[in-house]
CSV table of C-alpha atoms in Angstrom, one decimal:
chain,number,residue,atom,x,y,z
A,1,VAL,CA,6.0,-13.8,2.4
A,2,GLN,CA,2.9,-13.7,4.5
A,3,LEU,CA,1.2,-10.3,4.8
A,4,GLN,CA,-1.3,-9.1,7.3
A,5,ALA,CA,-3.0,-5.8,6.8
A,6,SER,CA,-4.9,-4.0,9.5
A,7,GLY,CA,-6.1,-0.6,10.6
A,8,GLY,CA,-9.1,-0.1,8.4
A,9,GLY,CA,-12.4,1.3,9.7
A,10,LEU,CA,-15.2,3.8,9.3
A,11,VAL,CA,-14.2,7.5,9.4
A,12,GLN,CA,-15.7,10.8,8.4
A,13,VAL,CA,-14.6,13.0,5.5
A,14,GLY,CA,-11.4,14.8,6.3
A,15,ASP,CA,-10.3,12.3,9.0
A,16,SER,CA,-7.1,10.3,9.1
A,17,LEU,CA,-6.4,6.6,9.3
A,18,ARG,CA,-3.2,4.6,9.4
A,19,LEU,CA,-3.0,1.1,7.9
A,20,SER,CA,-0.3,-1.4,8.8
A,21,CYS,CA,1.0,-4.3,6.9
A,22,ALA,CA,3.1,-6.8,8.8
A,23,ALA,CA,5.3,-9.1,6.8
A,24,SER,CA,6.6,-12.5,7.9
A,25,GLY,CA,8.3,-15.4,6.4
A,26,HIS,CA,11.1,-15.2,3.9
A,27,THR,CA,11.5,-11.5,3.6
A,28,GLU,CA,14.2,-10.1,1.4
A,29,SER,CA,15.7,-6.6,1.4
A,30,SER,CA,15.0,-6.3,-2.3
A,31,TYR,CA,11.3,-6.5,-1.8
A,32,ALA,CA,8.9,-3.8,-3.0
A,33,LEU,CA,5.9,-3.3,-0.8
A,34,GLY,CA,2.8,-1.9,-2.4
A,35,TRP,CA,-0.7,-0.8,-1.3
A,36,PHE,CA,-3.7,-1.3,-3.6
A,37,ARG,CA,-7.3,-0.6,-3.2
A,38,GLN,CA,-10.5,-2.0,-4.7
A,39,ALA,CA,-13.9,-0.6,-4.6
A,40,PRO,CA,-17.0,-2.8,-5.3
A,41,GLY,CA,-17.3,-3.6,-9.0
A,42,THR,CA,-14.0,-2.0,-9.9
A,43,GLU,CA,-10.5,-3.2,-10.6
A,44,ARG,CA,-7.7,-3.3,-8.0
A,45,LEU,CA,-5.8,0.0,-8.3
A,46,PHE,CA,-2.4,1.1,-7.2
A,47,VAL,CA,-2.2,3.4,-4.3
A,48,ALA,CA,1.4,3.6,-3.1
A,49,ALA,CA,4.6,1.6,-2.9
A,50,ILE,CA,7.9,1.7,-1.1
A,51,ALA,CA,11.3,0.1,-1.8
A,52,TRP,CA,12.2,-2.0,1.2
A,53,ARG,CA,15.9,-1.3,1.0
A,54,SER,CA,16.1,2.3,-0.3
A,55,GLY,CA,12.8,3.6,1.2
A,56,ARG,CA,12.0,5.4,-2.0
A,57,THR,CA,8.3,5.9,-2.3
A,58,TYR,CA,5.8,6.0,-5.2
A,59,TYR,CA,2.2,7.3,-5.2
A,60,SER,CA,-0.8,7.4,-7.5
A,61,ASN,CA,-2.1,10.8,-8.5
A,62,PRO,CA,-5.3,10.6,-6.5
A,63,VAL,CA,-3.5,10.1,-3.2
A,64,LYS,CA,-0.4,12.1,-3.7
A,65,GLY,CA,0.0,14.8,-1.0
A,66,ARG,CA,-2.6,13.1,1.2
A,67,PHE,CA,-1.2,9.6,1.8
A,68,THR,CA,2.3,8.6,3.0
A,69,VAL,CA,3.8,5.2,2.9
A,70,SER,CA,6.6,4.3,5.2
A,71,ARG,CA,8.3,1.2,6.7
A,72,ASP,CA,9.9,-0.1,9.8
A,73,ASN,CA,12.5,-2.5,8.8
A,74,ALA,CA,13.1,-3.8,12.3
A,75,LYS,CA,9.5,-4.8,12.6
A,76,ASN,CA,9.0,-5.9,9.0
A,77,THR,CA,6.0,-3.6,8.8
A,78,VAL,CA,4.8,-1.1,6.2
A,79,PHE,CA,2.4,1.7,7.0
A,80,LEU,CA,0.0,3.8,5.0
A,81,GLN,CA,-0.9,7.1,6.6
A,82,MET,CA,-4.0,8.4,5.0
A,83,ASN,CA,-5.0,12.0,5.7
A,84,SER,CA,-7.8,14.2,4.4
A,85,LEU,CA,-9.9,11.2,3.5
A,86,ARG,CA,-12.6,11.5,0.9
A,87,PRO,CA,-15.6,9.3,0.1
A,88,GLU,CA,-13.8,8.2,-3.1
A,89,ASP,CA,-11.1,6.6,-0.9
A,90,THR,CA,-13.7,4.1,0.3
A,91,ALA,CA,-12.4,0.6,-0.7
A,92,VAL,CA,-10.8,-2.6,0.5
A,93,TYR,CA,-7.1,-1.9,0.9
A,94,TYR,CA,-4.5,-4.6,0.2
A,95,CYS,CA,-0.8,-4.8,0.8
A,96,ALA,CA,1.4,-6.7,-1.5
A,97,ALA,CA,5.0,-7.7,-1.8
A,98,GLY,CA,7.1,-8.3,-4.9
A,99,LEU,CA,10.6,-9.6,-5.3
A,100,PHE,CA,11.8,-6.9,-7.6
A,101,THR,CA,13.8,-3.7,-7.4
A,102,ILE,CA,11.1,-1.1,-7.6
A,103,ASP,CA,13.5,1.6,-8.5
A,104,TYR,CA,14.2,-0.1,-11.8
A,105,THR,CA,10.7,-1.5,-12.4
A,106,THR,CA,8.5,0.8,-14.6
A,107,ASN,CA,5.3,-1.1,-14.0
A,108,TYR,CA,5.4,-1.2,-10.2
A,109,TYR,CA,1.8,0.1,-10.3
A,110,SER,CA,0.5,-3.1,-11.8
A,111,PRO,CA,-0.9,-5.8,-9.5
A,112,VAL,CA,0.6,-8.5,-11.7
A,113,VAL,CA,4.2,-7.8,-10.7
A,114,TYR,CA,3.5,-8.5,-7.0
A,115,ASP,CA,3.9,-12.0,-5.8
A,116,ASP,CA,2.3,-12.1,-2.4
A,117,TRP,CA,-0.9,-10.5,-1.1
A,118,GLY,CA,-2.4,-10.0,2.3
A,119,ARG,CA,-6.1,-10.1,3.1
A,120,GLY,CA,-7.7,-6.7,2.7
A,121,THR,CA,-8.8,-4.2,5.2
A,122,GLN,CA,-12.0,-2.2,4.7
A,123,VAL,CA,-11.8,1.6,4.7
A,124,THR,CA,-15.1,3.5,4.6
A,125,VAL,CA,-15.2,7.3,4.4
A,126,SER,CA,-18.6,8.6,5.3
A,127,SER,CA,-19.8,12.0,4.2
């Protein structure tokens, strides 16, 4: 699966931004789509994920209530709506796909279980 993330940019504290991740190639309905982020000098951290088939969503604690992950099956696209952005949200955001049933995978938050990665998109939140 090829993934292309877009939608990053420079915003102010409290602003909103929507990231998109377009998937192409051999997509499967059992795929899990995840969003991760990585700030300079830090490890890549889980942000959110969605089960491609069921639409069930998962979030990390720092973004819960502010970010929303969704999908458009017809367009093979996953979105990450980010509201009430904070300076600590500044990072490169990556989308990833994994051929596993996320609803039955306890370590869905780990980058190692994802098979395919897109190029990141920079999100900068200025105070």
